[in-house]
Every structure is written in C-alpha cells, then in structure tokens.
Amino acid sequence: MGKGYNARIASNPYIVGTFACIGGGLFGLDISSMSGVLNNPAYAATFNNPQANAQGAIVASMPAGSLVGALSVTYLGDKIGRKKTIILSGLFWVIGSILQCASVNRGMLVVGRVISGYAVGLASSVVPVYQSEIAAPAIRGRLVSFQQWSITWGILLQYFVQFGCSYMNGAASFRIPWGLQMIPAIILSLGMLIFPESPRWLIDHGRESEALEILSDLHGGGNQQDELVVLEFEEIKQQVYFERTEGAKSWMDLFKPGVFRRVILGSSLQMWSQLTGMNVMMYYVVYVFEGAGLTGRRANLIADSVQYVLNVAFTVPAIIYIDRWGRRPMIMYGCLVMGFWLYLVGGLQARFGEWGSIDGTPTWVVVNNGAATKAIIVCSYCFVSSFAITMGPASWTYPAEIFPMRVRSKAVSLSTATNWLFNFALAWAAPPMLSSIQWKTYFVFGTFNFAACIHFFFCFPETAQRSLEEIEDVFAQGYEYSAWKVSRDVGKKQLEDVLANKVNEKESIEKDDV
C-alpha cells in the first residue's frame, strides 16, 4: 500500500506548509471581486444599482457563509481530517464561483457568494490548523503567516484581473474575473491529493505508524530515529494519551479551566483583527478614496492597486521575522500604529471635507484640495502597510497554536467563526457608516485599535519558538492578566526531558497496577 502522499514533497516543509495557503487566497479573491466592481457601471446596471444598505448586504453574504463554514470545521476537521476538509473547501468554491459568474439578479449573486463564503470559512479554519500541526516549532509562525500573505496575493491578483477587464464593455467586465477565480480552487483540491495528512490528527485516531512515517518525512529526511522526529512523536503521543484519559471530546471541553481562557484569547484576537478596520479599508477602498476627493474611475483603480501591492510587500518582513520578533510585540505595536493612522485620516476628512455628491449620492468628500486628498491616501497606505507587517500574519498564527490537541479543531473553528461574524457585521455596516457618520467612522476604528493594544498587553502571553505541546506549559504558568511576566524560555524541552517523563509515567502506571 502506498503512502497516499508524495514523500519528496513532504520533505520540504515550505512546500507542504504553503500550498494549502491557496485556501487563504480564496478570501483575498473575494475581497477584490467585490471592491473592483463597486464603481463599475455594468455591475450597477445588472444588479439594479444597489445603494449603501443593499451593497453592504451583497458584500456581507460572503462572510455570512464563511461563518457557517468555519463552524462546520468543528465537526469535519475532527471527523474526516484536515487534508480532506481543505479539498472539500476547494470544491465548494468552484460551485460558488460558477453561480456568481452566471448570476442575473441579486438573489443568485448572494447565493453564489454564500456558497463561496462557506468554502472560505472551511479553508480559513482548517488551513492554519493543518499548517501548525505539520510545521517544526522554529518555523511554525512563518508558515502560518503565509496564510495572510496568500490572502494579500489573492486580493492583488484578482484586482488586476478586474482592472484589465474594466476596459471591456458590458457584463463581461465583471463576469470573466468572477469565473477565473475558480482556477486556484481547482488547483488546491487536486494538489492536496499528494500532500500528507496531519500527523497529530493521525495519532489522535490511532494511526501512529502512519504519523511517525509522515513526521520522519516532514522533519527527518525519512529517518524515523531523528532526534526532532522522536521528540515530536513522543510529545504528541503523551499529549493525546493524557487528553484521552479525560473522556470523550465535547463542546463542554472548551469551557474547562485552562481551555476557556484560550478560547477567549483566540476569539478576541480574531475579533480585534476585524475591528482594526482593515477589511473595511480593503472592501470599500473605492468609497474611501472617493471621499478623499479622488475622481475618475481609472484613477481610483490605480490608487487602489497601489494599496494592494503594499499589502503584499509589507507582509513579507512579517513572514521572515515573526518567529524572531514574537507574537506579542507585533499585535501590540501594530494596533498602536494603525490607530494613529486612522485618527489622521479621520482628522483630515473632518478638517477639509464637506457634503457633496458622487453619482447623485450625498457624500462627505474633500473638494478641490489636492494636498488633503494625497495626505488621506498616503495615511491609508500607511495603515494597510502597518496591518500587513504586524496584525495580519499574527492574527492567524496565534489562534492556531494555543489550543491543546483535544479541542484544537473546535477551538480554532470557533475563533475563525468570530472573525467571520465581525466581518459580516462590518461588511454590512460600513457603507451606511461612511454615508451617515462619515469621518467619524475612522475615529471609531482607531479607538478599537487602542483598546485592542491594552487587551494584548495584559492578557496575551508569548508563544513563539515553542512546540504546540510546550505551549501547554506557557498557559500552565497562569498570569491571566499579567501576560508580560511569562518568560520566552518557559516550556522549552529537550529530548532527554520528554523521554525521562515517559519513563516516570510508565513507572507510575506500574505502581498503580501493583
């Protein structure tokens, strides 16, 4: 019987860890598939000129589906495995893309976006779990950060497809991009067939020999006696066996002491990642720049594309250094800086803006002030760059690594579902906010950033450079409201420590039997 995966591919941790990130790219594709058509006359004509509330509902239908998809992983991730769930997400995305491409009214478009959203919810929950479970501790943060980078690439590539098709007349200008976005999902579903399953999931399901073989291919060049392979294999087995002694898995496990704290941390981090205002700035960048006084469809499209390029470029340093910098500094300093830029945008809008009209719709807009327009656009660019180099990658990495194996699938799914819940609410609320409270919108999100920074400082311990099993010791230290006291050396173990612990446990069991 064959391995069921390509051992040569499995030996390269970066290929294994990054290919599944195509699932994250699907979210990016969706962001641009909407932001790129907001000022497209053919789109407006086809879907009966949706106004602020209607457009918000159309955009929000995708995160609504993602919420359901993320919660589905609580069952699918444990039942059929991480690998098959990723494959399933690609299949749902293809179905949703077909419906969107063929849509002739708002109802059909919303159904297609809900189905595509379900696919994104599956992928966004299970891909970080898969990455964290197959990655070596030294590069885990880097690999999971590729999830965020793939989102930025999805945004960028789809936007340029939209930009190119904007020169076409009629419905083809948005139908072609919506149809082409199914290609990455096809590649994802077919490609995952030659990748290994999570060894931690296999051990949890009694398939230890397969897990050891995969671990040796992943981290030991096929050598099952490699020190890192033995260390990880023994740590995982000990953790799984310990968790089995506590009974069958259930949702109530999420409320147990030591676990519930982490559920709150994972969910709140995903909540704060939305309340930073980043996705509002990405979904509705057209509205933001129109309010800044940037006129002309082509000019707006070009300015938008610069923002998306910066989003991709500034994610790279975070990927390279996230394991060196640590998670805490990235999320704390990131929110401080983002809040600063949003307050500047709001202040400039308040000082130089006035009520005007864009396409017959009353809008708060900067008029005949080129310096203010450029300043607002630059501050928007700085905001996006700040998110990309800090909060973006860390918000996916941290929830994927803080939970014990017993509840990891359920807990990460719940954390990601929180992301989609707030994404849904903000996607729907942002257009009415921008049209009613105008520049105050930026102050609202700026304040959220400052509040998040305070929460991170007191409650979020550092997790970098530790195995998933060693992170258990980090939370065992306590310091629930003084997380800065947790040393970065807490939890570090050597192979000798793990084997000695194994011997002690065996002796304890033998004594109990006697």
Coordinates of C-alpha atoms in Angstrom, one line a residue:
M1 CA 0.0 0.0 0.0
G2 CA 1.4 3.4 -0.9
K3 CA 1.8 6.3 1.4
G4 CA -1.0 8.3 0.0
Y5 CA 1.2 11.3 -0.5
N6 CA 4.5 12.3 -2.2
A7 CA 7.4 11.8 0.2
R8 CA 9.7 14.1 -1.7
I9 CA 7.2 16.9 -1.5
A10 CA 6.6 16.2 2.2
S11 CA 10.4 16.6 2.9
N12 CA 10.2 20.3 2.1
P13 CA 8.4 22.0 4.9
Y14 CA 7.8 25.2 3.0
I15 CA 6.1 23.4 0.1
V16 CA 3.8 21.5 2.5
G17 CA 3.1 24.5 4.7
T18 CA 2.4 27.0 1.9
F19 CA 0.5 25.0 -0.7
A20 CA -2.6 24.8 1.5
C21 CA -2.5 28.6 1.8
I22 CA -4.2 28.7 -1.6
G23 CA -7.3 28.3 0.6
G24 CA -6.5 31.6 2.2
G25 CA -6.0 33.1 -1.2
L26 CA -9.7 32.4 -1.9
F27 CA -10.7 35.0 0.7
G28 CA -8.4 37.5 -1.0
L29 CA -10.0 36.8 -4.3
D30 CA -13.4 37.5 -2.9
I31 CA -12.4 40.9 -1.4
S32 CA -11.2 42.1 -4.8
S33 CA -14.1 40.5 -6.7
M34 CA -16.3 43.0 -4.9
S35 CA -14.1 46.1 -4.3
G36 CA -13.2 46.1 -8.0
V37 CA -16.8 46.4 -9.2
L38 CA -18.2 49.0 -6.8
N39 CA -17.8 51.7 -9.4
N40 CA -18.4 49.5 -12.5
P41 CA -21.5 50.8 -14.4
A42 CA -22.2 47.4 -15.9
Y43 CA -22.3 45.8 -12.5
A44 CA -24.6 48.5 -11.2
A45 CA -26.9 48.1 -14.2
T46 CA -27.1 44.3 -14.0
F47 CA -27.9 44.3 -10.3
N48 CA -30.3 47.3 -10.3
N49 CA -28.0 50.0 -8.8
P50 CA -27.6 48.7 -5.2
Q51 CA -27.4 51.5 -2.7
A52 CA -25.4 51.6 0.5
N53 CA -27.5 49.1 2.5
A54 CA -28.1 46.7 -0.4
Q55 CA -24.4 46.7 -1.4
G56 CA -23.5 46.1 2.2
A57 CA -25.8 43.1 2.2
I58 CA -24.3 41.7 -1.0
V59 CA -20.8 42.0 0.4
A60 CA -21.8 40.6 3.8
S61 CA -23.3 37.5 2.2
M62 CA -19.8 36.0 1.8
P63 CA -18.7 36.3 5.4
A64 CA -22.2 35.0 6.4
G65 CA -21.4 31.8 4.5
S66 CA -17.9 31.8 6.0
L67 CA -19.3 31.9 9.5
V68 CA -21.2 28.6 8.8
G69 CA -18.2 27.1 7.1
A70 CA -15.9 27.9 10.0
L71 CA -18.3 26.3 12.5
S72 CA -18.6 23.2 10.2
V73 CA -14.9 22.6 10.7
T74 CA -15.6 21.8 14.3
Y75 CA -17.1 18.5 13.0
L76 CA -15.4 18.0 9.7
G77 CA -11.8 18.8 10.9
D78 CA -12.1 16.0 13.5
K79 CA -14.2 13.6 11.5
I80 CA -12.6 13.4 8.1
G81 CA -9.3 15.1 8.8
R82 CA -7.5 18.3 7.9
K83 CA -6.5 17.3 4.4
K84 CA -9.9 16.2 3.1
T85 CA -11.6 19.3 4.6
I86 CA -9.2 21.5 2.6
I87 CA -10.0 19.6 -0.6
L88 CA -13.8 20.0 0.2
S89 CA -13.3 23.8 0.5
G90 CA -12.0 24.0 -3.0
L91 CA -15.0 22.1 -4.4
F92 CA -17.4 24.4 -2.7
W93 CA -15.6 27.5 -4.0
V94 CA -15.9 26.2 -7.6
I95 CA -19.6 25.8 -7.2
G96 CA -20.0 29.3 -5.7
S97 CA -17.8 30.9 -8.5
I98 CA -20.0 29.3 -11.2
L99 CA -23.1 30.7 -9.6
Q100 CA -21.6 34.2 -9.3
C101 CA -20.3 34.2 -12.8
A102 CA -23.8 33.2 -14.2
S103 CA -25.8 35.4 -11.8
V104 CA -28.5 37.6 -13.4
N105 CA -30.0 39.2 -10.2
R106 CA -29.1 40.0 -6.7
G107 CA -30.6 36.8 -5.3
M108 CA -28.5 34.5 -7.5
L109 CA -25.4 36.6 -6.7
V110 CA -26.0 36.3 -3.0
V111 CA -26.5 32.5 -3.1
G112 CA -23.2 32.2 -5.1
R113 CA -21.4 34.4 -2.6
V114 CA -22.8 32.4 0.4
I115 CA -21.5 29.1 -1.1
S116 CA -18.2 30.7 -1.9
G117 CA -18.1 32.0 1.7
Y118 CA -18.8 28.6 3.1
A119 CA -15.7 27.4 1.2
V120 CA -13.6 30.3 2.6
G121 CA -14.9 29.5 6.1
L122 CA -13.7 25.9 5.8
A123 CA -10.3 26.9 4.4
S124 CA -9.7 29.7 6.8
S125 CA -10.3 27.5 9.8
V126 CA -8.6 24.3 8.8
V127 CA -5.6 25.6 6.9
P128 CA -3.9 27.3 9.9
V129 CA -4.6 24.1 12.0
Y130 CA -3.0 21.9 9.3
Q131 CA 0.0 24.2 9.0
S132 CA 0.6 24.4 12.7
E133 CA 0.4 20.7 13.1
I134 CA 2.8 19.8 10.3
A135 CA 5.4 22.6 10.9
A136 CA 8.5 22.4 13.0
P137 CA 8.4 24.8 16.0
A138 CA 11.2 27.0 14.7
I139 CA 9.3 27.9 11.5
R140 CA 5.7 27.4 12.6
G141 CA 4.9 31.1 12.8
R142 CA 6.5 31.7 9.4
L143 CA 4.5 29.0 7.7
V144 CA 1.1 30.0 9.3
S145 CA 1.9 33.6 8.3
F146 CA 1.8 32.5 4.7
Q147 CA -2.0 32.2 5.2
Q148 CA -2.1 36.0 5.5
W149 CA 0.3 36.5 2.6
S150 CA -1.8 34.3 0.3
I151 CA -4.8 36.5 1.2
T152 CA -2.9 39.6 0.1
W153 CA -1.9 37.9 -3.2
G154 CA -5.5 36.8 -3.8
I155 CA -6.6 40.4 -3.4
L156 CA -3.8 41.7 -5.6
L157 CA -4.1 39.2 -8.5
Q158 CA -7.9 39.4 -8.6
Y159 CA -7.8 43.2 -8.5
F160 CA -5.5 43.4 -11.5
V161 CA -7.7 40.9 -13.4
Q162 CA -10.6 43.2 -12.6
F163 CA -8.6 46.2 -13.6
G164 CA -7.8 44.6 -17.0
C165 CA -11.4 43.6 -17.6
S166 CA -12.6 47.1 -16.7
Y167 CA -11.6 48.2 -20.2
M168 CA -14.3 45.8 -21.6
N169 CA -17.9 47.0 -22.1
G170 CA -20.8 45.2 -20.6
A171 CA -21.2 42.4 -18.1
A172 CA -18.1 40.6 -19.3
S173 CA -16.1 43.2 -17.3
F174 CA -17.1 41.5 -14.1
R175 CA -18.2 38.0 -15.2
I176 CA -14.8 37.0 -16.5
P177 CA -13.0 37.8 -13.3
W178 CA -15.7 36.0 -11.3
G179 CA -15.3 32.9 -13.5
L180 CA -11.5 32.9 -13.5
Q181 CA -11.4 32.8 -9.7
M182 CA -12.4 29.1 -9.6
I183 CA -9.0 28.1 -11.1
P184 CA -7.0 28.4 -7.8
A185 CA -9.6 26.3 -6.0
I186 CA -9.3 23.5 -8.7
I187 CA -5.5 23.6 -8.2
L188 CA -5.9 23.4 -4.4
S189 CA -8.3 20.4 -4.4
L190 CA -6.3 18.4 -6.9
G191 CA -2.9 19.3 -5.4
M192 CA -3.8 18.4 -1.9
L193 CA -4.2 14.8 -3.0
I194 CA -0.4 14.4 -3.0
F195 CA 0.2 16.1 0.4
P196 CA 0.3 14.3 3.8
E197 CA -2.4 14.3 6.5
S198 CA -1.7 16.0 9.8
P199 CA 0.4 13.5 11.9
R200 CA -1.3 14.9 15.1
W201 CA -4.7 14.0 13.7
L202 CA -3.5 10.5 12.7
I203 CA -2.2 9.8 16.2
D204 CA -5.4 11.1 17.7
H205 CA -7.2 8.5 15.5
G206 CA -4.9 5.6 16.4
R207 CA -2.8 5.6 13.3
E208 CA 0.6 6.0 14.9
S209 CA 2.7 4.2 12.4
E210 CA 1.4 6.5 9.6
A211 CA 2.0 9.5 11.8
L212 CA 5.6 8.5 12.5
E213 CA 6.3 7.9 8.9
I214 CA 4.9 11.4 8.0
L215 CA 6.8 13.1 10.8
S216 CA 10.1 11.4 9.6
D217 CA 9.4 12.6 6.0
L218 CA 8.5 16.1 7.2
H219 CA 11.3 16.8 9.7
G220 CA 13.9 14.0 9.4
G221 CA 14.5 13.3 5.8
G222 CA 12.8 9.9 6.2
N223 CA 14.8 9.0 9.3
Q224 CA 12.4 7.8 12.0
Q225 CA 15.3 7.9 14.6
D226 CA 16.0 11.6 14.0
E227 CA 16.0 13.5 17.3
L228 CA 13.4 16.1 16.4
V229 CA 11.1 13.4 14.9
V230 CA 11.3 11.3 18.1
L231 CA 10.8 14.3 20.3
E232 CA 7.7 15.4 18.4
F233 CA 6.3 11.9 18.2
E234 CA 6.7 11.2 21.9
E235 CA 5.3 14.7 22.9
I236 CA 2.3 14.3 20.7
K237 CA 1.6 10.8 22.0
Q238 CA 1.9 11.9 25.6
Q239 CA -0.5 14.8 25.0
V240 CA -3.0 12.7 23.1
Y241 CA -3.0 9.9 25.7
F242 CA -3.3 12.4 28.5
E243 CA -6.3 14.0 26.8
R244 CA -7.9 10.6 26.2
T245 CA -7.9 9.9 30.0
E246 CA -10.2 12.9 30.4
G247 CA -13.0 11.3 28.4
A248 CA -14.7 11.8 25.0
K249 CA -14.4 15.1 23.2
S250 CA -17.3 17.5 23.5
W251 CA -18.1 21.2 23.2
M252 CA -18.0 21.4 27.0
D253 CA -14.3 20.8 26.8
L254 CA -14.0 24.4 25.6
F255 CA -15.3 25.6 29.0
K256 CA -12.8 23.7 31.1
P257 CA -10.3 25.5 33.3
G258 CA -7.2 26.5 31.2
V259 CA -9.0 26.0 27.9
F260 CA -11.7 28.6 28.2
R261 CA -9.1 31.3 28.7
R262 CA -7.5 30.3 25.4
V263 CA -10.9 30.2 23.7
I264 CA -11.4 33.8 24.8
L265 CA -7.9 34.8 23.6
G266 CA -8.3 33.2 20.2
S267 CA -11.8 34.5 19.6
S268 CA -11.0 38.0 20.8
L269 CA -7.8 38.2 18.7
Q270 CA -9.9 37.4 15.6
M271 CA -12.5 39.9 16.7
W272 CA -9.9 42.7 17.1
S273 CA -8.4 41.8 13.7
Q274 CA -11.7 42.8 12.1
L275 CA -12.3 45.8 14.4
T276 CA -8.9 47.3 13.3
G277 CA -10.9 48.3 10.2
M278 CA -8.6 46.6 7.8
N279 CA -11.2 44.7 5.8
V280 CA -13.4 47.8 5.7
M281 CA -10.4 49.6 4.1
M282 CA -10.0 46.7 1.6
Y283 CA -13.6 46.0 0.7
Y284 CA -14.6 49.7 0.4
V285 CA -11.3 51.3 -0.6
V286 CA -13.2 52.8 -3.6
Y287 CA -15.5 54.6 -1.3
V288 CA -12.6 55.7 1.0
F289 CA -10.7 57.3 -1.9
E290 CA -13.8 58.8 -3.5
G291 CA -14.4 60.5 -0.1
A292 CA -10.8 61.7 -0.1
G293 CA -11.6 63.6 -3.4
L294 CA -10.0 61.2 -5.9
T295 CA -12.1 61.4 -9.0
G296 CA -12.3 59.3 -12.1
R297 CA -12.7 55.5 -12.3
R298 CA -9.3 54.8 -13.7
A299 CA -7.5 57.0 -11.2
N300 CA -9.3 55.3 -8.4
L301 CA -8.5 51.8 -9.7
I302 CA -4.8 52.7 -10.0
A303 CA -4.7 54.2 -6.5
D304 CA -6.5 51.1 -5.1
S305 CA -3.9 48.8 -6.8
V306 CA -1.1 50.6 -5.0
Q307 CA -2.7 49.8 -1.7
Y308 CA -3.0 46.1 -2.6
V309 CA 0.7 46.0 -3.8
L310 CA 1.8 47.5 -0.4
N311 CA -0.3 44.9 1.4
V312 CA 1.6 42.1 -0.3
A313 CA 5.0 43.7 0.0
F314 CA 4.8 44.5 3.7
T315 CA 3.6 41.1 4.7
V316 CA 7.0 39.6 3.6
P317 CA 9.0 41.0 6.6
A318 CA 6.4 39.6 9.0
I319 CA 6.7 36.2 7.4
I320 CA 10.5 36.3 7.7
Y321 CA 10.7 37.6 11.3
I322 CA 7.5 36.6 13.1
D323 CA 9.3 33.8 15.0
R324 CA 12.1 36.1 15.9
W325 CA 10.0 39.2 16.8
G326 CA 7.4 37.2 18.7
R327 CA 3.6 37.5 18.5
R328 CA 3.1 40.0 21.4
P329 CA 5.2 42.9 20.0
M330 CA 3.6 42.5 16.6
I331 CA 0.0 42.7 17.7
M332 CA 0.6 45.4 20.3
Y333 CA 2.7 47.8 18.3
G334 CA 0.7 47.1 15.2
C335 CA -2.5 48.3 16.8
L336 CA -0.9 51.4 18.2
V337 CA 0.4 52.5 14.8
M338 CA -2.8 51.6 13.0
G339 CA -4.9 53.6 15.4
F340 CA -2.6 56.6 14.8
W341 CA -3.1 56.4 11.0
L342 CA -6.8 56.1 11.3
Y343 CA -7.1 59.1 13.6
L344 CA -5.1 61.1 11.0
V345 CA -7.4 60.0 8.2
G346 CA -10.5 61.0 10.3
G347 CA -8.9 64.3 11.3
L348 CA -8.1 65.2 7.7
Q349 CA -11.6 64.3 6.5
A350 CA -13.2 66.3 9.3
R351 CA -11.0 69.4 8.6
F352 CA -11.1 69.5 4.8
G353 CA -14.2 67.6 3.9
E354 CA -17.8 68.8 3.2
W355 CA -21.1 67.5 2.0
G356 CA -21.1 66.8 -1.7
S357 CA -22.4 64.4 -4.3
I358 CA -20.9 61.4 -6.1
D359 CA -23.1 59.8 -8.8
G360 CA -26.1 61.5 -7.3
T361 CA -25.5 60.1 -3.8
P362 CA -24.9 62.6 -0.9
T363 CA -21.3 62.0 0.3
W364 CA -18.8 63.6 2.7
V365 CA -16.0 64.5 0.3
V366 CA -12.8 66.5 0.2
V367 CA -13.2 69.0 -2.7
N368 CA -10.5 70.9 -4.6
N369 CA -7.8 70.2 -2.1
G370 CA -5.1 68.1 -3.7
A371 CA -2.8 68.2 -0.7
A372 CA -5.5 66.9 1.7
T373 CA -6.5 64.2 -0.9
K374 CA -2.9 63.0 -1.2
A375 CA -2.4 63.0 2.6
I376 CA -5.5 60.9 3.2
I377 CA -4.4 58.4 0.5
V378 CA -0.9 58.2 2.0
C379 CA -2.3 57.7 5.5
S380 CA -4.5 54.9 4.1
Y381 CA -1.4 53.3 2.5
C382 CA 0.5 53.5 5.8
F383 CA -2.4 52.0 7.7
V384 CA -2.6 49.0 5.4
S385 CA 1.2 48.5 5.5
S386 CA 1.1 48.6 9.3
F387 CA -1.5 45.9 9.4
A388 CA 0.3 43.8 6.8
I389 CA 3.6 43.7 8.8
T390 CA 2.0 43.1 12.2
M391 CA -1.5 42.1 13.0
G392 CA -2.3 40.4 9.7
P393 CA 0.0 37.4 10.0
A394 CA -0.1 37.2 13.8
S395 CA -3.9 37.1 13.9
W396 CA -3.9 33.7 12.0
T397 CA -0.8 32.3 13.7
Y398 CA -1.7 32.8 17.4
P399 CA -5.1 31.1 17.5
A400 CA -3.8 28.1 15.5
E401 CA -1.1 27.3 18.1
I402 CA -2.5 28.0 21.6
F403 CA -5.1 25.1 21.9
P404 CA -4.5 21.5 23.1
M405 CA -4.9 18.8 20.5
R406 CA -8.1 17.6 22.2
V407 CA -10.0 20.8 21.3
R408 CA -7.9 22.3 18.6
S409 CA -10.2 21.8 15.7
K410 CA -13.3 23.0 17.6
A411 CA -11.5 26.0 19.2
V412 CA -9.8 27.3 16.1
S413 CA -13.1 26.9 14.2
L414 CA -14.8 29.0 16.9
S415 CA -12.1 31.6 16.8
T416 CA -12.3 31.9 13.0
A417 CA -16.1 31.9 13.2
T418 CA -15.7 35.0 15.4
N419 CA -13.6 36.6 12.7
W420 CA -16.4 35.9 10.1
L421 CA -19.1 37.1 12.5
F422 CA -17.5 40.5 12.8
N423 CA -16.5 40.5 9.1
F424 CA -20.2 40.0 8.3
A425 CA -21.4 42.8 10.6
L426 CA -18.7 45.3 9.4
A427 CA -19.1 44.5 5.7
W428 CA -22.8 45.3 6.0
A429 CA -22.4 48.3 8.4
A430 CA -19.5 50.1 6.7
P431 CA -21.3 51.7 3.7
P432 CA -24.1 53.1 5.9
M433 CA -21.4 54.3 8.4
L434 CA -19.4 56.0 5.7
S435 CA -22.6 57.7 4.3
S436 CA -24.0 58.7 7.7
I437 CA -21.3 59.4 10.3
Q438 CA -18.6 60.0 7.6
W439 CA -15.2 60.9 9.0
K440 CA -16.2 59.7 12.5
T441 CA -16.0 56.2 11.1
Y442 CA -12.2 56.3 11.2
F443 CA -12.2 57.5 14.8
V444 CA -14.4 54.6 15.8
F445 CA -11.9 52.0 14.3
G446 CA -8.9 54.0 15.6
T447 CA -10.3 53.7 19.1
F448 CA -10.8 50.0 18.6
N449 CA -7.1 49.6 17.8
F450 CA -6.1 51.4 21.0
A451 CA -8.4 49.2 23.1
A452 CA -7.0 46.1 21.4
C453 CA -3.5 47.1 22.3
I454 CA -4.4 47.3 26.0
H455 CA -6.0 43.9 25.9
F456 CA -3.0 42.3 24.2
F457 CA -0.6 43.8 26.8
F458 CA -2.3 42.4 29.8
C459 CA -3.7 39.0 28.5
F460 CA -1.7 37.5 25.6
P461 CA 1.4 35.5 26.6
E462 CA 4.2 34.9 24.1
T463 CA 4.1 31.6 22.2
A464 CA 7.0 31.9 19.6
Q465 CA 9.7 29.2 19.3
R466 CA 7.8 26.5 21.2
S467 CA 6.2 23.2 20.0
L468 CA 2.5 23.0 20.3
E469 CA 2.9 20.7 23.3
E470 CA 5.3 23.1 25.0
I471 CA 2.8 25.9 24.8
E472 CA 0.7 23.9 27.3
D473 CA 3.4 24.9 29.9
V474 CA 3.1 28.5 29.0
F475 CA -0.6 28.6 29.9
A476 CA 0.0 26.5 33.0
Q477 CA 2.0 29.4 34.4
G478 CA -1.1 31.4 35.0
Y479 CA -0.6 35.1 34.7
E480 CA -4.0 35.5 33.2
Y481 CA -4.0 39.3 33.5
S482 CA -0.2 39.8 33.6
A483 CA 0.9 38.1 30.4
W484 CA 4.1 40.1 30.1
K485 CA 5.6 38.2 33.1
V486 CA 5.8 34.9 31.1
S487 CA 9.4 34.3 30.1
R488 CA 10.2 33.2 26.5
D489 CA 12.1 30.3 27.9
V490 CA 9.0 28.8 29.7
G491 CA 8.1 25.3 28.3
K492 CA 11.3 24.7 26.3
K493 CA 12.2 20.9 26.5
Q494 CA 15.0 18.6 25.3
L495 CA 14.5 15.1 24.1
E496 CA 16.0 13.8 27.4
D497 CA 13.3 15.6 29.4
V498 CA 10.5 14.0 27.3
L499 CA 11.9 10.5 27.5
A500 CA 12.5 10.9 31.2
N501 CA 8.9 12.0 31.7
K502 CA 7.8 9.0 29.7
V503 CA 9.8 6.6 32.0
N504 CA 8.3 8.3 35.1
E505 CA 4.8 7.9 33.7
K506 CA 5.4 4.2 32.9
E507 CA 6.8 3.6 36.5
S508 CA 3.8 5.4 38.0
I509 CA 1.4 3.2 36.0
E510 CA 3.2 0.0 37.0
K511 CA 3.0 1.0 40.7
D512 CA -0.7 1.7 40.3
D513 CA -1.2 -1.8 38.8
V514 CA 0.7 -3.4 41.7

